[in-house]
Coordinates of C-alpha atoms in Angstrom, one line a residue:
Chain F
M205 CA -14.7 5.7 -22.7
R206 CA -17.5 8.2 -23.6
N207 CA -20.1 5.5 -22.8
A208 CA -18.5 4.9 -19.5
I209 CA -18.8 8.6 -18.6
L210 CA -22.3 8.8 -19.9
S211 CA -23.3 5.8 -17.8
L212 CA -22.5 7.9 -14.7
R213 CA -25.9 9.6 -15.3
H214 CA -27.5 6.5 -13.9
A215 CA -25.2 6.5 -10.8
P216 CA -26.1 9.5 -8.7
F217 CA -23.8 8.5 -5.9
A218 CA -20.8 8.3 -8.2
L219 CA -21.7 11.7 -9.7
F220 CA -22.0 13.1 -6.2
C221 CA -18.5 11.7 -5.4
L222 CA -17.1 13.2 -8.6
A223 CA -18.5 16.6 -7.7
L224 CA -17.2 16.4 -4.1
F225 CA -13.8 15.4 -5.5
L226 CA -13.7 18.4 -7.8
L227 CA -14.8 20.6 -4.9
I228 CA -11.8 19.4 -2.9
V229 CA -9.4 20.0 -5.7
V230 CA -10.8 23.5 -6.3
A231 CA -10.5 24.3 -2.5
A232 CA -6.9 23.1 -2.5
L233 CA -6.1 25.2 -5.6
L234 CA -7.7 28.3 -4.1
A235 CA -6.1 27.7 -0.6
P236 CA -4.1 30.9 -0.6
W237 CA -7.2 32.9 -1.2
I238 CA -9.8 31.1 0.8
A239 CA -7.8 30.0 3.9
P240 CA -8.2 32.5 6.7
Q241 CA -4.5 32.1 7.6
N242 CA -1.2 31.2 5.9
P243 CA -0.2 28.4 8.2
Y244 CA 3.5 28.5 7.0
D245 CA 3.9 32.2 7.9
N246 CA 5.3 32.4 11.4
A247 CA 4.4 36.1 11.5
V248 CA 0.7 35.2 11.3
V249 CA 0.6 32.0 13.4
D250 CA 0.3 32.7 17.1
F251 CA 2.1 30.1 19.2
F252 CA 0.0 31.1 22.3
D253 CA -3.1 29.8 20.5
S254 CA -1.8 26.2 20.4
N255 CA -4.3 23.3 20.9
L256 CA -7.4 25.4 21.0
P257 CA -10.7 23.5 20.5
P258 CA -12.9 24.1 17.4
G259 CA -14.8 27.4 17.5
S260 CA -12.3 29.3 19.7
P261 CA -11.6 32.9 18.9
A262 CA -8.0 33.8 18.1
G263 CA -6.1 35.3 21.1
M264 CA -5.1 38.3 19.0
G265 CA -8.7 38.7 17.7
G266 CA -9.6 39.0 14.1
M267 CA -10.6 35.4 13.4
T268 CA -12.2 32.3 14.7
Y269 CA -10.6 28.9 14.6
W270 CA -13.6 26.9 13.3
L271 CA -11.7 23.6 13.4
G272 CA -9.4 24.5 16.3
T273 CA -5.7 24.8 16.2
D274 CA -2.8 22.3 16.2
A275 CA 0.1 22.1 18.6
L276 CA 2.0 24.9 16.9
G277 CA -1.0 27.3 17.0
R278 CA -1.9 27.0 13.3
D279 CA -5.5 27.3 12.3
L280 CA -6.4 23.7 11.4
W281 CA -8.8 24.6 8.6
S282 CA -6.1 26.6 6.9
A283 CA -3.5 23.9 7.5
I284 CA -5.8 21.3 6.0
L285 CA -6.4 23.4 2.8
Y286 CA -2.6 23.9 2.4
G287 CA -2.0 20.3 3.3
L288 CA -4.4 19.2 0.6
R289 CA -2.4 21.2 -1.9
I290 CA 0.8 19.3 -1.0
T291 CA -0.9 15.9 -0.9
L292 CA -2.6 16.5 -4.3
T293 CA 0.5 17.9 -5.9
V294 CA 2.6 15.0 -4.8
A295 CA 0.0 12.4 -5.8
A296 CA -0.9 14.0 -9.1
T297 CA 2.7 14.6 -10.2
A298 CA 3.7 11.0 -9.2
S299 CA 0.7 9.5 -10.9
M300 CA 1.3 11.4 -14.2
L301 CA 5.0 10.5 -14.3
A302 CA 4.1 6.8 -13.5
L303 CA 1.5 6.9 -16.2
V304 CA 3.8 8.2 -18.8
I305 CA 6.7 5.9 -18.0
G306 CA 4.4 2.9 -17.4
V307 CA 2.3 3.3 -20.5
L308 CA 5.3 3.8 -22.7
A309 CA 7.0 0.8 -21.3
G310 CA 3.9 -1.3 -21.7
L311 CA 3.2 -0.2 -25.3
V312 CA 6.9 -0.7 -26.3
S313 CA 6.9 -4.1 -24.6
A314 CA 3.8 -5.2 -26.5
Y315 CA 4.9 -3.7 -29.8
A316 CA 8.5 -5.0 -29.7
G317 CA 7.9 -8.4 -28.2
G318 CA 10.9 -10.7 -27.9
W319 CA 13.6 -10.0 -25.4
V320 CA 12.5 -6.4 -24.8
D321 CA 9.1 -7.6 -23.8
A322 CA 10.7 -10.3 -21.6
V323 CA 13.0 -7.9 -19.8
I324 CA 10.4 -5.2 -19.1
M325 CA 7.7 -7.7 -18.0
R326 CA 10.1 -9.6 -15.8
L327 CA 10.9 -6.3 -14.0
V328 CA 7.2 -5.5 -13.8
D329 CA 6.4 -9.0 -12.3
I330 CA 9.1 -8.6 -9.7
L331 CA 7.8 -5.2 -8.6
L332 CA 4.2 -6.3 -8.6
G333 CA 5.2 -9.2 -6.4
F334 CA 5.5 -6.7 -3.5
P335 CA 2.8 -4.5 -2.1
T336 CA 3.1 -0.9 -3.4
I337 CA 3.5 0.5 0.1
L338 CA 6.5 -1.8 0.7
V339 CA 8.3 -0.7 -2.5
A340 CA 7.7 3.0 -1.7
L341 CA 8.8 2.5 1.9
T342 CA 12.0 0.8 0.9
I343 CA 12.9 3.7 -1.4
M344 CA 12.1 6.2 1.3
A345 CA 14.1 4.2 3.8
L346 CA 17.1 4.4 1.4
A347 CA 16.7 7.8 -0.1
G348 CA 15.5 9.7 3.0
A349 CA 12.5 11.9 3.6
G350 CA 11.6 14.8 1.2
T351 CA 9.0 15.7 -1.4
G352 CA 11.3 14.8 -4.4
N353 CA 12.1 11.4 -3.0
L354 CA 8.5 10.9 -2.2
I355 CA 7.5 11.4 -5.8
L356 CA 10.3 9.1 -6.9
A357 CA 9.2 6.4 -4.6
L358 CA 5.6 6.6 -5.8
V359 CA 6.6 6.5 -9.4
V360 CA 8.8 3.5 -8.9
A361 CA 6.1 1.7 -7.0
Q362 CA 3.3 2.5 -9.4
W363 CA 4.6 2.4 -13.0
P364 CA 4.3 -1.4 -13.2
Y365 CA 0.5 -1.2 -12.9
Y366 CA 0.3 1.1 -15.9
A367 CA 2.8 -1.0 -17.8
R368 CA 0.9 -4.2 -17.3
T369 CA -2.5 -2.6 -18.3
A370 CA -1.1 -0.8 -21.3
R371 CA 0.6 -3.9 -22.5
S372 CA -2.4 -6.2 -22.3
A373 CA -4.6 -3.5 -23.9
A374 CA -2.1 -3.0 -26.7
L375 CA -1.7 -6.8 -27.3
V376 CA -5.4 -6.9 -28.2
E377 CA -4.9 -4.1 -30.7
I378 CA -1.8 -5.4 -32.3
G379 CA -3.7 -8.3 -33.8
Q380 CA -6.0 -5.9 -35.6
D381 CA -5.9 -5.1 -39.3
Y382 CA -5.3 -1.4 -38.9
I383 CA -2.0 -2.0 -37.1
E384 CA -1.0 -4.4 -39.8
A385 CA -1.9 -1.7 -42.4
A386 CA 0.2 0.9 -40.6
R387 CA 3.1 -1.5 -40.5
C388 CA 2.7 -2.2 -44.2
L389 CA 2.8 1.5 -44.9
E390 CA 6.2 1.5 -43.1
L391 CA 5.1 4.2 -40.7
P392 CA 7.8 4.9 -38.1
H393 CA 7.5 2.7 -35.0
W394 CA 7.0 5.7 -32.6
R395 CA 4.1 6.9 -34.8
I396 CA 2.4 3.5 -34.7
I397 CA 2.9 3.3 -30.9
L398 CA 1.8 6.9 -30.1
R399 CA -0.9 7.5 -32.8
H400 CA -2.4 4.1 -33.3
L401 CA -1.8 1.9 -30.2
L402 CA -2.0 4.6 -27.5
P403 CA -5.4 6.1 -28.3
N404 CA -7.0 2.7 -28.6
S405 CA -5.6 1.4 -25.3
I406 CA -6.6 4.5 -23.3
S407 CA -9.8 3.4 -21.5
P408 CA -8.3 0.7 -19.2
I409 CA -5.4 3.0 -18.5
M410 CA -7.8 5.7 -17.3
V411 CA -9.3 3.2 -14.8
V412 CA -5.9 2.4 -13.5
L413 CA -5.2 6.1 -13.2
T414 CA -8.1 6.8 -11.0
L415 CA -7.5 3.9 -8.7
Q416 CA -3.8 4.5 -8.5
L417 CA -4.3 8.2 -7.8
A418 CA -6.3 7.3 -4.8
H419 CA -3.6 4.8 -3.8
A420 CA -0.9 7.4 -4.3
V421 CA -2.7 9.7 -1.9
A422 CA -3.0 7.0 0.7
I423 CA 0.6 5.9 0.4
E424 CA 1.9 9.5 0.6
A425 CA -0.2 10.0 3.7
S426 CA 1.1 6.7 5.3
L427 CA 4.7 7.5 4.5
S428 CA 4.4 11.0 5.9
F429 CA 2.7 9.6 9.0
L430 CA 5.8 7.4 9.5
G431 CA 8.0 10.4 9.2
L432 CA 9.3 9.3 5.8
G433 CA 7.4 11.9 3.7
T434 CA 7.0 15.6 3.4
S435 CA 8.9 18.1 5.6
I436 CA 7.6 19.3 9.0
E437 CA 7.4 22.9 7.9
R438 CA 5.0 22.2 5.1
P439 CA 3.0 19.2 6.3
S440 CA 0.8 17.2 4.0
L441 CA -2.4 15.7 5.4
G442 CA -0.6 12.6 6.6
L443 CA 1.9 14.6 8.7
L444 CA -0.9 16.7 10.1
I445 CA -2.6 13.5 11.3
A446 CA 0.7 12.3 12.7
N447 CA 1.1 15.6 14.7
G448 CA -2.5 15.3 15.8
S449 CA -2.0 11.8 17.0
R450 CA 0.5 13.0 19.6
E451 CA -2.3 14.7 21.4
I452 CA -4.5 11.7 21.4
L453 CA -4.2 10.8 25.1
S454 CA -4.8 14.3 26.2
G455 CA -8.2 14.2 24.6
H456 CA -7.5 16.8 21.8
T457 CA -9.2 14.9 19.1
W458 CA -9.8 17.6 16.5
A459 CA -6.2 17.7 15.2
L460 CA -6.5 14.0 14.5
I461 CA -10.0 13.8 13.2
Y462 CA -10.5 16.7 10.7
P463 CA -7.3 16.2 8.6
G464 CA -8.2 12.5 8.5
L465 CA -11.7 13.3 7.3
A466 CA -10.3 15.4 4.5
L467 CA -7.9 12.6 3.5
A468 CA -10.6 9.9 3.7
A469 CA -13.1 12.0 1.6
L470 CA -10.4 12.6 -1.0
I471 CA -9.5 8.9 -1.3
F472 CA -13.1 7.7 -1.0
T473 CA -14.5 9.9 -3.8
V474 CA -11.8 9.0 -6.2
N475 CA -12.3 5.3 -5.5
V476 CA -16.1 5.3 -5.9
F477 CA -15.7 7.2 -9.2
G478 CA -12.9 4.9 -10.4
D479 CA -14.9 1.8 -9.4
R480 CA -17.9 3.0 -11.3
I481 CA -15.9 3.6 -14.5
R482 CA -14.2 0.2 -14.1
R483 CA -17.6 -1.5 -13.8
A484 CA -19.0 0.5 -16.8
L485 CA -16.1 -0.7 -19.0
N486 CA -16.3 -4.3 -17.9
P487 CA -20.0 -5.0 -18.0
Q488 CA -19.7 -8.7 -17.0
E489 CA -18.1 -7.6 -13.8
A490 CA -20.8 -5.1 -12.8
Chain C
M246 CA 7.1 -29.6 -12.4
A247 CA 10.7 -30.1 -11.4
A248 CA 11.9 -27.8 -14.2
Y249 CA 9.4 -25.2 -13.2
L250 CA 10.5 -25.4 -9.6
V251 CA 14.1 -25.0 -10.5
R252 CA 13.4 -22.0 -12.8
R253 CA 11.3 -20.3 -10.1
L254 CA 14.0 -20.9 -7.5
G255 CA 16.7 -19.5 -9.8
Q256 CA 14.5 -16.4 -10.3
A257 CA 14.0 -16.1 -6.6
V258 CA 17.7 -16.2 -5.9
F259 CA 18.2 -13.6 -8.7
V260 CA 15.7 -11.3 -7.1
L261 CA 17.3 -11.6 -3.7
L262 CA 20.8 -10.8 -5.0
L263 CA 19.4 -7.8 -7.0
V264 CA 17.6 -6.5 -4.0
S265 CA 20.5 -7.0 -1.6
F266 CA 22.8 -5.1 -4.0
L267 CA 20.3 -2.2 -4.5
V268 CA 19.5 -1.9 -0.9
F269 CA 23.2 -2.1 0.2
M270 CA 24.2 0.6 -2.2
G271 CA 21.2 2.7 -1.5
V272 CA 21.8 2.9 2.2
Y273 CA 24.9 5.0 1.5
A274 CA 22.6 7.7 0.2
I275 CA 21.3 8.3 3.8
G276 CA 24.5 9.6 5.1
D277 CA 27.6 8.7 6.9
P278 CA 26.7 6.2 9.6
V279 CA 29.9 6.8 11.5
Q280 CA 28.8 10.4 12.2
M281 CA 25.7 9.1 13.8
L282 CA 27.4 6.7 16.1
V283 CA 30.3 8.7 17.6
P284 CA 29.6 11.3 20.3
P285 CA 29.2 14.8 18.8
D286 CA 32.5 16.0 20.5
A287 CA 34.6 13.1 19.1
T288 CA 37.9 14.0 17.6
A289 CA 38.8 13.2 14.0
A290 CA 41.1 10.4 15.2
E291 CA 38.3 8.8 17.2
V292 CA 35.9 9.0 14.2
E293 CA 38.6 7.2 12.1
R294 CA 39.0 4.5 14.8
A295 CA 35.3 3.9 14.9
R296 CA 35.2 3.7 11.1
V297 CA 38.0 1.1 11.0
A298 CA 36.4 -0.9 13.9
L299 CA 33.1 -1.1 12.0
G300 CA 34.8 -2.0 8.7
L301 CA 33.4 1.2 7.0
D302 CA 36.9 2.3 5.7
R303 CA 37.0 -0.4 3.1
P304 CA 35.9 0.2 -0.5
I305 CA 32.2 -0.1 -0.9
L306 CA 32.3 -3.1 -3.3
V307 CA 34.6 -4.9 -0.8
Q308 CA 32.1 -4.2 2.0
Y309 CA 29.3 -5.6 -0.2
W310 CA 31.3 -8.7 -1.0
L311 CA 32.1 -9.3 2.6
Y312 CA 28.4 -8.8 3.4
L313 CA 27.3 -11.2 0.7
R314 CA 29.8 -13.8 1.9
G315 CA 28.3 -13.4 5.4
L316 CA 24.8 -13.8 4.0
F317 CA 25.5 -17.3 2.9
Q318 CA 26.6 -18.1 6.4
G319 CA 23.4 -16.6 7.9
D320 CA 25.3 -13.5 9.0
L321 CA 23.3 -10.4 8.3
G322 CA 25.7 -8.0 10.0
T323 CA 25.6 -6.5 13.5
S324 CA 23.4 -3.7 14.6
F325 CA 25.4 -0.5 15.2
V326 CA 22.9 0.6 17.9
Y327 CA 22.0 -2.6 19.8
N328 CA 25.4 -4.2 19.2
Q329 CA 23.6 -7.5 18.5
P330 CA 23.5 -9.6 15.3
T331 CA 20.7 -8.3 13.0
I332 CA 19.3 -11.8 12.5
D333 CA 18.8 -12.2 16.2
L334 CA 17.1 -8.8 16.5
V335 CA 14.7 -9.6 13.7
L336 CA 14.0 -13.1 14.8
Q337 CA 13.3 -11.9 18.4
R338 CA 10.6 -9.7 17.0
L339 CA 9.3 -12.3 14.5
P340 CA 6.8 -14.0 16.9
A341 CA 5.0 -10.7 17.7
T342 CA 4.6 -9.9 14.0
V343 CA 3.5 -13.4 13.1
E344 CA 0.9 -13.6 15.8
L345 CA -0.5 -10.1 14.9
G346 CA -0.7 -11.2 11.2
L347 CA -2.3 -14.5 12.1
A348 CA -5.0 -12.8 14.2
A349 CA -5.7 -10.2 11.5
F350 CA -5.8 -13.0 8.8
V351 CA -8.4 -15.0 10.7
M352 CA -10.4 -11.8 11.5
S353 CA -10.4 -10.7 7.8
L354 CA -11.9 -14.0 6.8
I355 CA -14.5 -13.9 9.6
I356 CA -15.6 -10.5 8.4
G357 CA -15.1 -10.8 4.7
L358 CA -16.5 -14.2 3.7
P359 CA -20.1 -13.9 5.1
L360 CA -20.5 -10.3 3.8
G361 CA -19.1 -11.3 0.4
L362 CA -21.5 -14.3 0.3
I363 CA -24.5 -12.1 1.1
A364 CA -23.5 -9.4 -1.4
G365 CA -22.9 -11.9 -4.2
Y366 CA -26.0 -13.9 -3.5
R367 CA -28.2 -10.8 -3.5
A368 CA -26.3 -8.9 -6.2
G369 CA -28.0 -5.6 -7.1
S370 CA -30.0 -5.4 -3.9
V371 CA -29.8 -2.7 -1.2
A372 CA -27.7 -5.0 1.0
D373 CA -25.3 -5.6 -1.9
D374 CA -24.9 -1.8 -2.5
G375 CA -24.4 -1.2 1.1
I376 CA -21.7 -3.9 1.5
V377 CA -19.9 -2.8 -1.7
N378 CA -19.8 0.8 -0.9
G379 CA -19.0 0.0 2.7
S380 CA -16.0 -2.1 1.5
I381 CA -14.8 0.8 -0.7
F382 CA -15.1 3.0 2.3
A383 CA -13.1 0.7 4.5
Y384 CA -10.5 0.4 1.8
S385 CA -10.4 4.1 1.4
L386 CA -9.8 4.9 5.1
P387 CA -6.0 5.2 5.4
N388 CA -4.9 2.3 7.5
F389 CA -3.0 4.4 10.1
W390 CA -5.9 6.9 10.6
Q391 CA -8.3 4.0 11.0
G392 CA -6.0 2.6 13.7
L393 CA -5.8 6.0 15.5
L394 CA -9.6 6.3 15.4
L395 CA -9.8 2.8 16.9
I396 CA -7.5 3.9 19.7
L397 CA -9.5 7.1 20.2
L398 CA -12.8 5.3 20.5
F399 CA -12.0 2.0 22.2
A400 CA -9.0 2.9 24.2
V401 CA -9.3 6.6 25.1
Q402 CA -13.1 7.1 25.2
L403 CA -14.5 3.7 26.1
R404 CA -11.4 2.3 27.8
W405 CA -12.3 -1.2 26.7
F406 CA -8.9 -2.0 25.3
P407 CA -5.3 -0.8 26.0
S408 CA -4.0 1.7 23.5
G409 CA -0.8 -0.1 22.6
G410 CA 1.9 -2.6 23.5
R411 CA 1.8 -6.3 23.5
G412 CA 0.7 -7.2 27.0
E413 CA 1.8 -10.3 28.9
T414 CA 3.1 -13.2 26.9
G415 CA 2.9 -16.9 27.8
T416 CA 4.7 -19.9 26.4
F417 CA 2.9 -22.3 24.2
L418 CA 4.8 -25.2 22.6
G419 CA 8.0 -23.3 23.4
I420 CA 6.9 -20.1 21.6
E421 CA 6.5 -16.9 23.5
T422 CA 3.0 -15.6 22.4
S423 CA 0.4 -13.3 23.7
L424 CA -2.4 -15.4 22.4
V425 CA -2.4 -17.5 25.6
T426 CA -3.0 -14.7 28.1
A427 CA -6.1 -12.6 28.7
S428 CA -4.0 -9.5 28.7
G429 CA -2.4 -10.6 25.4
W430 CA -5.8 -11.0 23.8
S431 CA -7.0 -7.6 24.9
H432 CA -3.8 -6.0 23.5
I433 CA -4.0 -7.8 20.2
F434 CA -7.6 -7.1 19.4
L435 CA -7.4 -3.5 18.2
P436 CA -4.2 -3.8 16.1
A437 CA -5.5 -7.1 14.6
L438 CA -8.8 -5.4 13.7
N439 CA -7.0 -2.5 12.2
L440 CA -4.8 -4.8 10.0
A441 CA -7.8 -7.0 9.1
L442 CA -10.2 -4.3 7.8
F443 CA -8.1 -3.6 4.7
N444 CA -7.9 -7.2 3.8
A445 CA -11.5 -7.9 4.7
A446 CA -12.5 -5.4 2.0
M447 CA -10.5 -7.4 -0.5
V448 CA -12.0 -10.7 0.6
I449 CA -15.5 -9.2 0.3
R450 CA -15.0 -8.0 -3.3
L451 CA -13.5 -11.3 -4.4
T452 CA -16.1 -13.5 -2.7
R453 CA -18.9 -11.3 -4.1
A454 CA -17.7 -11.5 -7.7
Q455 CA -17.2 -15.3 -7.6
V456 CA -20.5 -16.0 -5.9
Q457 CA -22.3 -13.8 -8.3
A458 CA -20.7 -15.5 -11.3
A459 CA -21.6 -18.9 -9.9
M460 CA -25.2 -17.9 -9.2
N461 CA -25.7 -17.1 -12.9
S462 CA -24.0 -20.3 -14.1
E463 CA -25.6 -23.3 -15.8
Y464 CA -24.8 -25.7 -13.0
V465 CA -26.6 -23.6 -10.4
R466 CA -29.6 -23.3 -12.7
Y467 CA -29.5 -27.1 -13.0
A468 CA -29.3 -27.6 -9.3
R469 CA -32.3 -25.3 -8.9
A470 CA -34.2 -27.2 -11.5
K471 CA -33.4 -30.4 -9.6
G472 CA -34.9 -28.8 -6.5
V473 CA -31.8 -28.5 -4.4
P474 CA -32.4 -26.3 -1.4
E475 CA -31.1 -22.7 -1.8
G476 CA -28.9 -22.9 1.3
R477 CA -27.2 -26.0 -0.1
I478 CA -26.7 -24.4 -3.5
L479 CA -25.1 -21.4 -1.9
M480 CA -22.7 -23.4 0.2
R481 CA -22.0 -26.4 -1.9
H482 CA -22.1 -24.9 -5.4
A483 CA -21.5 -21.2 -5.3
F484 CA -19.1 -21.0 -2.3
R485 CA -16.8 -23.7 -3.6
N486 CA -16.0 -21.5 -6.6
V487 CA -14.6 -18.9 -4.3
L488 CA -11.8 -21.2 -2.9
I489 CA -9.4 -21.2 -5.9
P490 CA -9.1 -17.5 -6.5
L491 CA -9.1 -17.1 -2.7
V492 CA -5.7 -18.8 -2.6
T493 CA -4.1 -16.1 -4.8
V494 CA -5.7 -13.4 -2.7
L495 CA -4.6 -15.0 0.5
G496 CA -1.1 -14.8 -0.8
L497 CA -1.6 -11.1 -1.6
E498 CA -3.1 -10.8 1.8
L499 CA -0.1 -12.3 3.6
G500 CA 2.0 -9.7 1.7
N501 CA -0.3 -6.9 2.8
L502 CA -0.1 -8.2 6.4
L503 CA 3.6 -7.9 6.3
A504 CA 3.7 -4.5 4.6
Y505 CA 0.8 -2.8 6.4
G506 CA 1.8 -4.5 9.6
I507 CA 4.7 -2.0 9.6
I508 CA 2.2 0.9 9.9
T509 CA -0.1 -0.9 12.4
E510 CA 2.8 -1.8 14.6
T511 CA 3.9 1.8 14.6
V512 CA 0.5 3.1 15.4
F513 CA -0.1 0.6 18.2
N514 CA 3.4 0.5 19.5
W515 CA 3.5 -3.3 18.8
P516 CA 7.0 -4.6 19.3
G517 CA 7.3 -6.4 16.0
M518 CA 9.6 -6.4 13.0
G519 CA 7.9 -3.4 11.4
Q520 CA 8.4 -1.2 14.4
L521 CA 12.1 -2.3 14.5
L522 CA 12.4 -1.2 10.8
I523 CA 11.0 2.3 11.5
N524 CA 13.1 2.7 14.6
S525 CA 16.2 1.6 12.7
I526 CA 15.5 4.1 9.9
N527 CA 15.2 6.9 12.4
V528 CA 18.6 6.1 13.9
V529 CA 20.2 5.1 10.6
D530 CA 21.0 1.6 11.9
R531 CA 22.2 0.4 8.5
P532 CA 22.7 -3.4 9.0
V533 CA 19.3 -3.7 10.6
I534 CA 17.6 -1.8 7.7
V535 CA 19.3 -4.0 5.1
G536 CA 18.8 -7.2 7.1
Y537 CA 15.1 -6.5 7.6
L538 CA 14.5 -5.7 4.0
L539 CA 16.3 -8.8 2.8
I540 CA 14.4 -11.0 5.2
V541 CA 11.1 -9.5 4.1
V542 CA 12.0 -9.8 0.4
A543 CA 12.9 -13.5 1.1
M544 CA 9.6 -14.0 2.8
F545 CA 7.8 -12.5 -0.2
V546 CA 9.7 -14.6 -2.7
V547 CA 8.7 -17.8 -0.7
I548 CA 5.1 -16.7 -0.4
N549 CA 4.7 -15.9 -4.1
L550 CA 6.4 -19.2 -5.0
L551 CA 4.0 -21.2 -2.7
V552 CA 1.0 -19.3 -4.0
D553 CA 2.0 -20.1 -7.6
I554 CA 2.5 -23.8 -6.8
T555 CA -0.7 -24.1 -4.9
Y556 CA -2.6 -22.4 -7.7
T557 CA -1.3 -24.8 -10.3
L558 CA -2.1 -27.8 -8.1
L559 CA -5.7 -26.5 -7.6
D560 CA -6.4 -25.7 -11.2
P561 CA -4.8 -28.1 -13.7
R562 CA -5.8 -25.8 -16.6
I563 CA -3.0 -23.4 -15.7
R564 CA -0.1 -25.0 -17.6
L565 CA 3.2 -25.1 -15.8
G566 CA 5.9 -22.9 -17.3
G567 CA 3.5 -21.3 -19.7
K568 CA 2.7 -17.6 -19.8
P569 CA 0.9 -16.6 -16.6
A570 CA -2.8 -16.1 -17.2

């Protein structure tokens, strides 16, 4: 893993993407302090300023809408920063939960073998037989829109990827002498799994994490776009784009383009970085 | 082979039953469908009458059992909204979805195979870097935003193509399709391109990896030593290697076409099955949601089965019934 990160030195573009990604995360975290407007505060948002093009001054004075406003008169730049927060919160929470559940299931599956392995892996195979977006969409169709359901849908759709990776990484380790030694010492099972198997299976799991994080952002945006995601009052980037797309025929392109650029930049930077680590860990694939 | 087939079929039936049960139960979480279907000023007695008429007053397990029994007779229930059998509704929209998927499928190969060949043949070059990063970029652009940008550029600004809808359809071999009319072609181009870009990125990466591996192999070095022309080495030796893994990816691609087709159909207002699903979710048309999901799951089970079988036929090293590689 350390070698993989060190190899980034020779990949300036991947480093640039990592920096850009961190910048986006920091901007999202600091949104309440750096955004010129709180887009959820109806006392600040001026409805008469709806659909203003980028660079327009606010009707009440005091600020300039550098990226324009949306159909509700919200400053688009502020809405994007706040939307990034929601997008990142949902994607990061879901990815971490999926990682914990998936990795545990995978490690237990590899360690226990037998029917436990068979049951878990059959379930994983069934879920992996369908595209992630379809699994998530099915859950949203049944459970209804909302942030909590969105996270649930992403976790159900993504844990099998972690489980499969953790299991195959652990299977390699289980054949090793140190695991045999730990078993002979009669260490508790949970200790062997968490202290011996987990640390040695971590690199491939980190690759899956980066790629699935990008995927989670994309799926969240797509579901929100379909109206099956976050709530209207606090739109994520996907919903901002959906709202922007209603203005498409009237030529108001900014509400569609800028949130999309933010979303694309987020997904692209994570993907480039993840792809680089993956290639560094599997040299024959480079 | 027969034992393998029987086992895979049993598995498929199990998956279908499981999904039908989960989906049927899950739909109850959305809300009371009766409330959505009666006028807002209906009296309690009218609501009850509607509930009995729709069979929604029976215990949920009885409802599921009746549903399941209907399934085996090809009865997927009747839409609350259209008052038409679900199976008819979905089948009416199947041709639109299939033709869009087909067009996108062909387009993804036309874009993906040559670019992957170039990138793999010149691995490490500027062209390779450009193609790889370009494919990550195409893969990273969210499908629906990509579609909206296509509409913005080609339909709103340039006015080359219409922004949505299916256009005129003609009849070819008894099937209504828009692939036989000029208007149909102009309508299908943008949505098909939108749906194809995602898969093209996948085809590029796979082709590149396979070609690159082949170019470094002993048999290509031998062919070079023999003096076989480069073009022939590329097409006859390296490219052939791509075909086996391509079958798996094509299976995945068909799945993606079905799943991402839902989004593309919504963006381009394409009257296919995916659009039907989203509309049905919005009006809580339960039988259509359940019916659609079951039909799609069935299609996936069949696709996965066919891919597995093709794969084992193409590569005898994969032992039937053994652990998947």
